[in-house]
XYZ file of C-alpha atoms in Angstrom:
276
model
C 30.130 -76.823 280.526
C 29.967 -78.373 277.048
C 30.090 -76.280 273.887
C 26.420 -76.914 273.058
C 24.582 -73.859 271.756
C 21.794 -73.865 274.326
C 20.184 -70.697 272.968
C 19.816 -72.317 269.535
C 18.032 -75.224 271.242
C 15.616 -72.942 273.102
C 12.443 -74.130 271.392
C 13.198 -77.815 271.948
C 14.330 -77.184 275.540
C 11.107 -75.371 276.386
C 8.911 -77.987 274.711
C 10.825 -80.758 276.493
C 10.398 -79.119 279.880
C 6.680 -78.645 279.251
C 6.296 -82.286 278.207
C 8.061 -83.405 281.397
C 6.243 -81.042 283.768
C 4.377 -83.838 285.640
C 7.557 -85.032 287.360
C 8.409 -81.498 288.492
C 4.937 -81.090 289.964
C 5.304 -84.396 291.826
C 8.783 -83.508 293.094
C 7.674 -80.082 294.324
C 4.811 -81.737 296.183
C 7.545 -83.450 298.227
C 8.782 -79.971 299.208
C 5.402 -78.319 299.825
C 6.037 -78.210 303.587
C 8.944 -75.818 303.114
C 8.605 -72.060 303.530
C 11.694 -70.791 301.712
C 12.488 -67.111 301.517
C 14.882 -67.474 298.588
C 14.861 -70.130 295.845
C 17.384 -70.711 293.049
C 16.840 -72.754 289.902
C 20.419 -73.341 288.750
C 20.691 -74.189 285.068
C 17.128 -73.047 284.566
C 17.126 -72.874 280.783
C 13.915 -71.248 279.501
C 12.397 -71.203 282.987
C 9.656 -73.842 282.906
C 10.601 -75.349 286.283
C 11.519 -71.917 287.675
C 7.995 -70.694 286.984
C 6.599 -73.794 288.688
C 8.801 -73.018 291.695
C 7.493 -69.439 291.723
C 3.896 -70.682 291.614
C 4.545 -73.246 294.374
C 6.307 -70.761 296.666
C 4.635 -67.400 295.906
C 6.070 -65.748 299.034
C 9.665 -66.611 298.072
C 12.113 -64.690 295.933
C 12.656 -67.159 293.069
C 15.616 -66.650 290.734
C 16.288 -68.498 287.483
C 20.053 -68.860 286.997
C 21.592 -69.758 283.656
C 24.617 -68.989 281.518
C 22.480 -68.039 278.522
C 20.900 -64.566 278.516
C 18.702 -65.661 275.612
C 17.205 -68.511 277.634
C 16.687 -66.243 280.633
C 14.830 -63.779 278.414
C 12.447 -66.608 277.553
C 12.088 -67.370 281.271
C 11.099 -63.750 281.912
C 8.551 -63.854 279.091
C 7.116 -67.094 280.414
C 6.788 -65.692 283.945
C 4.967 -62.646 282.572
C 2.550 -64.859 280.616
C 1.841 -66.997 283.676
C 1.596 -64.089 286.099
C 4.313 -65.270 288.491
C 7.160 -63.303 290.053
C 10.542 -64.471 288.754
C 13.986 -62.936 288.856
C 16.792 -63.964 286.511
C 20.551 -64.019 286.886
C 23.248 -64.781 284.318
C 25.907 -67.038 285.848
C 28.074 -69.836 284.503
C 27.852 -73.227 286.154
C 29.695 -73.977 288.350
C 32.243 -71.155 288.316
C 29.685 -68.381 288.826
C 27.889 -69.971 291.767
C 29.855 -68.109 294.408
C 28.275 -64.813 293.334
C 24.674 -65.922 293.890
C 24.365 -65.660 297.658
C 22.603 -68.150 299.906
C 19.227 -69.798 299.319
C 16.776 -71.884 301.309
C 15.959 -74.134 298.343
C 18.081 -74.910 295.284
C 16.701 -76.844 292.332
C 18.992 -78.026 289.533
C 17.820 -80.338 286.769
C 20.111 -82.289 284.441
C 22.842 -79.702 284.838
C 25.459 -81.346 287.067
C 26.331 -84.021 284.499
C 27.608 -81.305 282.153
C 30.484 -80.571 284.580
C 33.685 -82.607 284.618
C 33.878 -82.883 288.430
C 30.321 -83.600 289.523
C 31.187 -83.922 293.207
C 32.841 -80.498 293.192
C 29.715 -79.045 291.569
C 27.532 -80.552 294.297
C 29.910 -79.245 296.959
C 29.569 -75.737 295.538
C 25.786 -75.971 295.408
C 25.637 -77.221 298.988
C 27.742 -74.274 300.155
C 25.062 -71.920 298.834
C 22.407 -73.361 301.130
C 21.356 -71.478 304.219
C 21.231 -73.612 307.396
C 18.327 -76.025 307.035
C 18.151 -75.367 303.293
C 17.324 -78.108 300.778
C 19.089 -79.072 297.561
C 17.121 -80.982 294.902
C 19.182 -82.459 292.065
C 17.535 -84.080 289.036
C 19.833 -86.700 287.524
C 19.134 -90.158 286.163
C 15.896 -92.066 285.947
C 14.784 -94.253 283.048
C 15.266 -93.852 279.294
C 12.379 -92.197 277.522
C 10.009 -94.367 275.501
C 7.927 -92.936 272.672
C 7.994 -95.522 269.890
C 6.259 -98.886 269.493
C 8.725 -101.782 269.227
C 7.776 -102.329 265.591
C 7.298 -99.093 263.636
C 5.852 -100.819 260.609
C 9.086 -100.185 258.722
C 12.780 -100.734 259.344
C 14.183 -103.214 261.852
C 12.126 -103.534 265.082
C 13.690 -102.241 268.291
C 14.887 -98.847 267.034
C 14.267 -97.240 270.438
C 16.648 -99.634 272.203
C 19.368 -98.980 269.646
C 18.890 -95.227 270.059
C 19.284 -95.693 273.831
C 22.544 -97.577 273.333
C 23.880 -94.953 270.927
C 22.884 -92.126 273.272
C 24.607 -93.869 276.178
C 27.786 -94.191 274.131
C 27.592 -90.546 273.092
C 26.940 -89.469 276.691
C 29.993 -91.374 277.921
C 32.061 -89.708 275.202
C 30.727 -86.278 276.219
C 31.592 -86.901 279.862
C 35.127 -88.078 279.031
C 35.791 -84.968 276.938
C 34.725 -82.459 279.585
C 37.536 -80.354 281.091
C 38.673 -81.874 284.380
C 36.488 -84.946 283.886
C 36.441 -87.149 286.980
C 35.102 -90.698 286.980
C 32.483 -90.925 289.732
C 30.320 -93.679 291.138
C 27.005 -91.912 290.620
C 25.305 -92.817 293.855
C 23.765 -89.403 294.149
C 22.502 -89.688 297.724
C 26.045 -90.590 298.817
C 27.433 -87.710 296.781
C 25.081 -85.317 298.539
C 26.237 -86.706 301.899
C 29.836 -86.115 300.821
C 28.806 -82.522 300.094
C 27.806 -82.202 303.762
C 24.048 -82.661 303.498
C 21.812 -84.703 305.779
C 18.672 -86.764 305.235
C 19.658 -87.567 301.674
C 17.148 -89.552 299.656
C 16.139 -90.222 296.083
C 12.639 -90.391 294.591
C 11.656 -91.302 291.056
C 8.617 -89.739 289.410
C 6.690 -90.966 286.385
C 5.833 -89.019 283.245
C 3.089 -90.839 281.355
C 1.529 -89.162 278.335
C -0.408 -91.799 276.396
C -1.015 -91.808 272.661
C -1.906 -89.782 270.761
C 0.603 -87.135 271.775
C -0.538 -83.531 272.022
C 0.944 -81.030 269.602
C 3.567 -79.571 271.970
C 4.994 -82.943 272.959
C 4.933 -84.040 269.326
C 6.910 -80.942 268.273
C 9.433 -81.641 271.060
C 9.771 -85.198 269.826
C 10.364 -84.054 266.275
C 13.133 -81.702 267.424
C 14.665 -84.465 269.531
C 14.687 -86.932 266.650
C 16.307 -84.300 264.427
C 19.042 -83.971 267.065
C 19.456 -87.757 267.179
C 19.705 -87.871 263.397
C 22.454 -85.263 263.417
C 24.340 -86.252 266.575
C 24.249 -90.043 266.250
C 25.200 -90.286 262.585
C 28.399 -92.172 263.415
C 26.741 -94.419 266.012
C 23.810 -95.885 264.066
C 23.503 -98.297 261.152
C 22.375 -96.986 257.776
C 18.982 -98.685 258.105
C 18.322 -96.912 261.409
C 19.325 -93.550 259.962
C 16.898 -94.216 257.113
C 14.174 -95.013 259.661
C 14.830 -91.680 261.405
C 14.598 -89.906 258.052
C 11.207 -91.467 257.467
C 10.028 -90.524 260.961
C 11.037 -86.936 260.234
C 9.211 -86.764 256.889
C 6.109 -84.588 257.478
C 4.425 -86.054 254.408
C 4.803 -89.658 255.561
C 1.715 -91.025 257.368
C 4.087 -93.184 259.434
C 6.153 -90.154 260.448
C 6.112 -88.251 263.723
C 3.801 -85.527 262.433
C 1.006 -87.938 261.535
C 1.241 -91.286 263.279
C -1.304 -91.723 266.110
C 0.633 -94.222 268.249
C 3.361 -91.948 269.618
C 3.428 -91.627 273.416
C 5.743 -90.314 276.127
C 6.742 -92.562 279.007
C 9.727 -91.876 281.218
C 10.807 -91.502 284.838
C 12.995 -88.819 286.404
C 14.931 -89.253 289.642
C 15.293 -86.356 292.076
C 17.903 -86.500 294.831
C 17.270 -84.457 297.982
C 19.600 -83.331 300.764
C 19.349 -80.802 303.602
C 22.044 -78.622 305.102
C 22.359 -79.079 308.859
C 20.627 -76.303 310.771
């Protein structure tokens, strides 16, 4: 995994997962016919999706798996608030997977790309499936949109330049991972290589129109703060100044006050089933 301090990002991670919940609900509807006895959410973070899995499959033993005890503590607190049964397990990804035992359904969202050898990670996940079990991997989709093209200040098209900078930073992150392996990311084919059948990919929309609710707005503010810090060397001075203005709580054109912020994105979920 990368050296990101996931526990320090807990608030933003939880707000992000809550803002993106519609795609998880749509993806789980694709799996509603299943009757799993044991479900794993691998790389669960603060447990937003894990709690949705527990609510969708109330008869199953659902376990949130993550390398951060602090994030799992938040998952337990969330499950208690929502009144769902959720177990937690500390395990590093992917090295700790072998200790988890088998499952009938494994969900993992935006976790595999943090591993140098993505195919090996998928192979390990597939080995955890019981016969007939399903693996659902969330990777890819479309870049998130939340800004109008013209903010009313700065150079128009800031969102596109942020996308380009994030793509460059992502490629750098991938290249610096231990054991990084260049992979053609055709995820359905990768799942087939892992020994799964019936592989398919579905993309689900998240559409939260303006004005954004408070939780999504707070997530956006935390995300822009991360952009401002992490993309300092990838953006022009005028774009950094625009981010500073967006982050100014006293500015009526900033994130805290402007009424035209929205959330529009799409997440792709890749499904595969272990032969019975």
